[in-house]
PDB file of C-alpha atoms in Angstrom:
ATOM      1  CA  MET I 277      97.863 119.941  30.465  1.00  0.00           C
ATOM      2  CA  ARG I 278     100.080 117.238  29.053  1.00  0.00           C
ATOM      3  CA  PRO I 279     100.042 114.948  26.042  1.00  0.00           C
ATOM      4  CA  GLY I 280      97.946 111.854  26.744  1.00  0.00           C
ATOM      5  CA  GLU I 281      95.660 113.642  29.278  1.00  0.00           C
ATOM      6  CA  ILE I 282      91.970 113.072  28.777  1.00  0.00           C
ATOM      7  CA  ILE I 283      89.484 115.742  29.135  1.00  0.00           C
ATOM      8  CA  SER I 284      85.615 115.073  29.711  1.00  0.00           C
ATOM      9  CA  ASP I 285      86.393 111.387  28.934  1.00  0.00           C
ATOM     10  CA  ARG I 286      86.529 112.333  25.280  1.00  0.00           C
ATOM     11  CA  PHE I 287      89.402 114.684  24.246  1.00  0.00           C
ATOM     12  CA  GLU I 288      93.014 113.288  24.398  1.00  0.00           C
ATOM     13  CA  ILE I 289      95.650 116.021  24.454  1.00  0.00           C
ATOM     14  CA  ILE I 290      98.322 115.776  21.801  1.00  0.00           C
ATOM     15  CA  GLN I 291     100.207 119.062  22.257  1.00  0.00           C
ATOM     16  CA  GLU I 292      99.833 122.738  23.141  1.00  0.00           C
ATOM     17  CA  ALA I 293      99.214 124.758  19.875  1.00  0.00           C
ATOM     18  CA  GLY I 294      99.286 128.239  21.480  1.00  0.00           C
ATOM     19  CA  ALA I 295      98.541 130.262  24.550  1.00  0.00           C
ATOM     20  CA  GLY I 296      97.530 133.862  25.508  1.00  0.00           C
ATOM     21  CA  GLY I 297      96.564 135.835  28.465  1.00  0.00           C
ATOM     22  CA  MET I 298      93.150 134.097  28.975  1.00  0.00           C
ATOM     23  CA  GLY I 299      93.832 130.547  28.023  1.00  0.00           C
ATOM     24  CA  ALA I 300      95.599 127.911  25.941  1.00  0.00           C
ATOM     25  CA  VAL I 301      94.644 125.953  22.867  1.00  0.00           C
ATOM     26  CA  TYR I 302      95.675 122.349  22.412  1.00  0.00           C
ATOM     27  CA  ARG I 303      95.647 119.989  19.462  1.00  0.00           C
ATOM     28  CA  ALA I 304      93.521 117.101  20.755  1.00  0.00           C
ATOM     29  CA  MET I 305      92.018 113.854  19.464  1.00  0.00           C
ATOM     30  CA  ASP I 306      88.124 113.634  19.771  1.00  0.00           C
ATOM     31  CA  ARG I 307      87.964 109.936  20.722  1.00  0.00           C
ATOM     32  CA  ALA I 308      84.174 109.842  20.149  1.00  0.00           C
ATOM     33  CA  ARG I 309      84.512 111.002  16.518  1.00  0.00           C
ATOM     34  CA  GLY I 310      88.049 109.998  15.644  1.00  0.00           C
ATOM     35  CA  GLN I 311      88.886 113.653  14.672  1.00  0.00           C
ATOM     36  CA  LEU I 312      91.385 116.259  15.668  1.00  0.00           C
ATOM     37  CA  VAL I 313      90.019 119.184  17.510  1.00  0.00           C
ATOM     38  CA  ALA I 314      91.294 122.500  18.831  1.00  0.00           C
ATOM     39  CA  LEU I 315      90.634 122.364  22.574  1.00  0.00           C
ATOM     40  CA  LYS I 316      90.502 126.020  23.922  1.00  0.00           C
ATOM     41  CA  VAL I 317      90.853 126.020  27.754  1.00  0.00           C
ATOM     42  CA  LEU I 318      90.304 129.092  29.834  1.00  0.00           C
ATOM     43  CA  TYR I 319      92.848 129.543  32.627  1.00  0.00           C
ATOM     44  CA  PRO I 320      91.345 129.154  36.048  1.00  0.00           C
ATOM     45  CA  HIS I 321      92.568 132.569  36.995  1.00  0.00           C
ATOM     46  CA  ALA I 322      90.676 134.145  34.071  1.00  0.00           C
ATOM     47  CA  LEU I 323      87.286 134.032  35.921  1.00  0.00           C
ATOM     48  CA  GLN I 324      86.358 137.614  34.692  1.00  0.00           C
ATOM     49  CA  GLY I 325      86.159 135.948  31.180  1.00  0.00           C
ATOM     50  CA  ALA I 326      84.181 132.901  32.089  1.00  0.00           C
ATOM     51  CA  ASP I 327      80.715 134.338  31.117  1.00  0.00           C
ATOM     52  CA  ARG I 328      81.939 135.564  27.843  1.00  0.00           C
ATOM     53  CA  PHE I 329      83.587 132.280  27.185  1.00  0.00           C
ATOM     54  CA  ALA I 330      80.439 130.454  27.873  1.00  0.00           C
ATOM     55  CA  ARG I 331      78.511 132.749  25.538  1.00  0.00           C
ATOM     56  CA  GLU I 332      81.134 132.135  22.824  1.00  0.00           C
ATOM     57  CA  ALA I 333      80.682 128.347  23.161  1.00  0.00           C
ATOM     58  CA  GLU I 334      76.860 128.609  23.097  1.00  0.00           C
ATOM     59  CA  ALA I 335      76.975 130.960  19.966  1.00  0.00           C
ATOM     60  CA  LEU I 336      79.288 128.688  18.146  1.00  0.00           C
ATOM     61  CA  SER I 337      77.236 125.682  18.893  1.00  0.00           C
ATOM     62  CA  GLU I 338      74.294 127.391  16.995  1.00  0.00           C
ATOM     63  CA  LEU I 339      76.202 128.321  13.837  1.00  0.00           C
ATOM     64  CA  SER I 340      76.802 126.285  10.706  1.00  0.00           C
ATOM     65  CA  HIS I 341      78.799 128.065   7.786  1.00  0.00           C
ATOM     66  CA  PRO I 342      81.828 126.902   5.804  1.00  0.00           C
ATOM     67  CA  GLY I 343      83.653 129.978   6.930  1.00  0.00           C
ATOM     68  CA  ILE I 344      83.041 129.314  10.550  1.00  0.00           C
ATOM     69  CA  VAL I 345      84.947 126.652  12.575  1.00  0.00           C
ATOM     70  CA  ARG I 346      82.712 123.771  13.522  1.00  0.00           C
ATOM     71  CA  TYR I 347      81.687 123.264  17.140  1.00  0.00           C
ATOM     72  CA  ALA I 348      82.369 119.894  18.757  1.00  0.00           C
ATOM     73  CA  ALA I 349      81.580 120.378  22.539  1.00  0.00           C
ATOM     74  CA  HIS I 350      82.167 122.542  25.565  1.00  0.00           C
ATOM     75  CA  GLY I 351      82.140 122.167  29.330  1.00  0.00           C
ATOM     76  CA  THR I 352      84.282 122.222  32.409  1.00  0.00           C
ATOM     77  CA  THR I 353      87.589 120.304  33.172  1.00  0.00           C
ATOM     78  CA  PRO I 354      87.687 118.298  36.524  1.00  0.00           C
ATOM     79  CA  TRP I 355      89.707 121.184  37.983  1.00  0.00           C
ATOM     80  CA  GLY I 356      87.014 123.790  36.986  1.00  0.00           C
ATOM     81  CA  ALA I 357      88.561 125.300  33.882  1.00  0.00           C
ATOM     82  CA  ARG I 358      86.069 125.927  31.058  1.00  0.00           C
ATOM     83  CA  PHE I 359      86.833 124.416  27.579  1.00  0.00           C
ATOM     84  CA  LEU I 360      85.618 124.717  24.074  1.00  0.00           C
ATOM     85  CA  ALA I 361      86.394 122.076  21.433  1.00  0.00           C
ATOM     86  CA  MET I 362      86.226 123.073  17.734  1.00  0.00           C
ATOM     87  CA  GLU I 363      87.329 121.415  14.563  1.00  0.00           C
ATOM     88  CA  TRP I 364      91.127 121.512  14.059  1.00  0.00           C
ATOM     89  CA  LEU I 365      91.977 123.477  10.960  1.00  0.00           C
ATOM     90  CA  ASP I 366      95.479 123.276   9.361  1.00  0.00           C
ATOM     91  CA  GLY I 367      96.786 126.173   7.602  1.00  0.00           C
ATOM     92  CA  GLU I 368      98.440 129.590   7.941  1.00  0.00           C
ATOM     93  CA  ASP I 369      96.975 132.590   9.877  1.00  0.00           C
ATOM     94  CA  LEU I 370      96.580 135.871   8.146  1.00  0.00           C
ATOM     95  CA  GLY I 371      99.410 137.581   9.986  1.00  0.00           C
ATOM     96  CA  ASP I 372     101.855 134.871   8.875  1.00  0.00           C
ATOM     97  CA  ARG I 373     100.490 135.138   5.248  1.00  0.00           C
ATOM     98  CA  LEU I 374     101.011 138.932   5.266  1.00  0.00           C
ATOM     99  CA  ASP I 375     104.565 138.571   6.606  1.00  0.00           C
ATOM    100  CA  ARG I 376     105.361 136.912   3.290  1.00  0.00           C
ATOM    101  CA  GLY I 377     103.911 139.885   1.312  1.00  0.00           C
ATOM    102  CA  PRO I 378     100.735 141.669   0.544  1.00  0.00           C
ATOM    103  CA  LEU I 379      97.658 139.907  -0.841  1.00  0.00           C
ATOM    104  CA  SER I 380      96.750 140.504  -4.492  1.00  0.00           C
ATOM    105  CA  VAL I 381      93.560 142.403  -5.270  1.00  0.00           C
ATOM    106  CA  ALA I 382      91.932 139.087  -6.130  1.00  0.00           C
ATOM    107  CA  GLU I 383      93.029 137.356  -2.991  1.00  0.00           C
ATOM    108  CA  THR I 384      91.810 140.469  -0.868  1.00  0.00           C
ATOM    109  CA  LEU I 385      88.404 140.367  -2.661  1.00  0.00           C
ATOM    110  CA  SER I 386      88.042 136.630  -2.102  1.00  0.00           C
ATOM    111  CA  LEU I 387      88.987 136.747   1.562  1.00  0.00           C
ATOM    112  CA  ALA I 388      86.605 139.885   2.154  1.00  0.00           C
ATOM    113  CA  THR I 389      83.781 138.065   0.466  1.00  0.00           C
ATOM    114  CA  ARG I 390      84.297 134.918   2.647  1.00  0.00           C
ATOM    115  CA  VAL I 391      84.556 136.901   5.864  1.00  0.00           C
ATOM    116  CA  ALA I 392      81.520 138.911   5.061  1.00  0.00           C
ATOM    117  CA  SER I 393      79.547 135.785   4.322  1.00  0.00           C
ATOM    118  CA  ALA I 394      80.541 134.174   7.615  1.00  0.00           C
ATOM    119  CA  LEU I 395      79.830 137.421   9.481  1.00  0.00           C
ATOM    120  CA  GLY I 396      76.419 137.661   7.771  1.00  0.00           C
ATOM    121  CA  CYS I 397      75.573 134.159   9.018  1.00  0.00           C
ATOM    122  CA  ALA I 398      76.574 135.078  12.559  1.00  0.00           C
ATOM    123  CA  HIS I 399      74.754 138.550  12.358  1.00  0.00           C
ATOM    124  CA  GLY I 400      71.629 136.797  11.106  1.00  0.00           C
ATOM    125  CA  ARG I 401      71.547 134.801  14.370  1.00  0.00           C
ATOM    126  CA  GLY I 402      72.067 138.057  16.333  1.00  0.00           C
ATOM    127  CA  ILE I 403      75.698 137.269  17.084  1.00  0.00           C
ATOM    128  CA  VAL I 404      78.189 140.093  16.814  1.00  0.00           C
ATOM    129  CA  HIS I 405      82.058 139.029  16.519  1.00  0.00           C
ATOM    130  CA  ARG I 406      83.742 141.374  18.916  1.00  0.00           C
ATOM    131  CA  ASP I 407      87.178 140.858  17.669  1.00  0.00           C
ATOM    132  CA  ILE I 408      86.626 141.942  14.074  1.00  0.00           C
TER     133      ILE I 408
END
């Protein structure tokens, strides 16, 4: 996908933010809300992950917690790829932070508490995060 491309008559691609084996994530503008989103797009050849991706989108749409990224929309592109739009979060991922040095005890406890709270919210809705 290229900058300026519009997905679902709503999301305007700004740039690719990252990519992996199953798909890519784009920074995009939600033209309906005037907010940046992370647009996760499953590669068409990743059909084996399509059902899991759809379950992920549905699960996220049901969650509301300050430690869980906010859902915006999901659907299928005109060429048949599934997408999930979520709020765009600026910041540093944990791996990059740890590259700069270890967390202090206070930082570790704060992070663990926030993660446990978010997971508790998901578990309360019957959702288990498979990557943690």
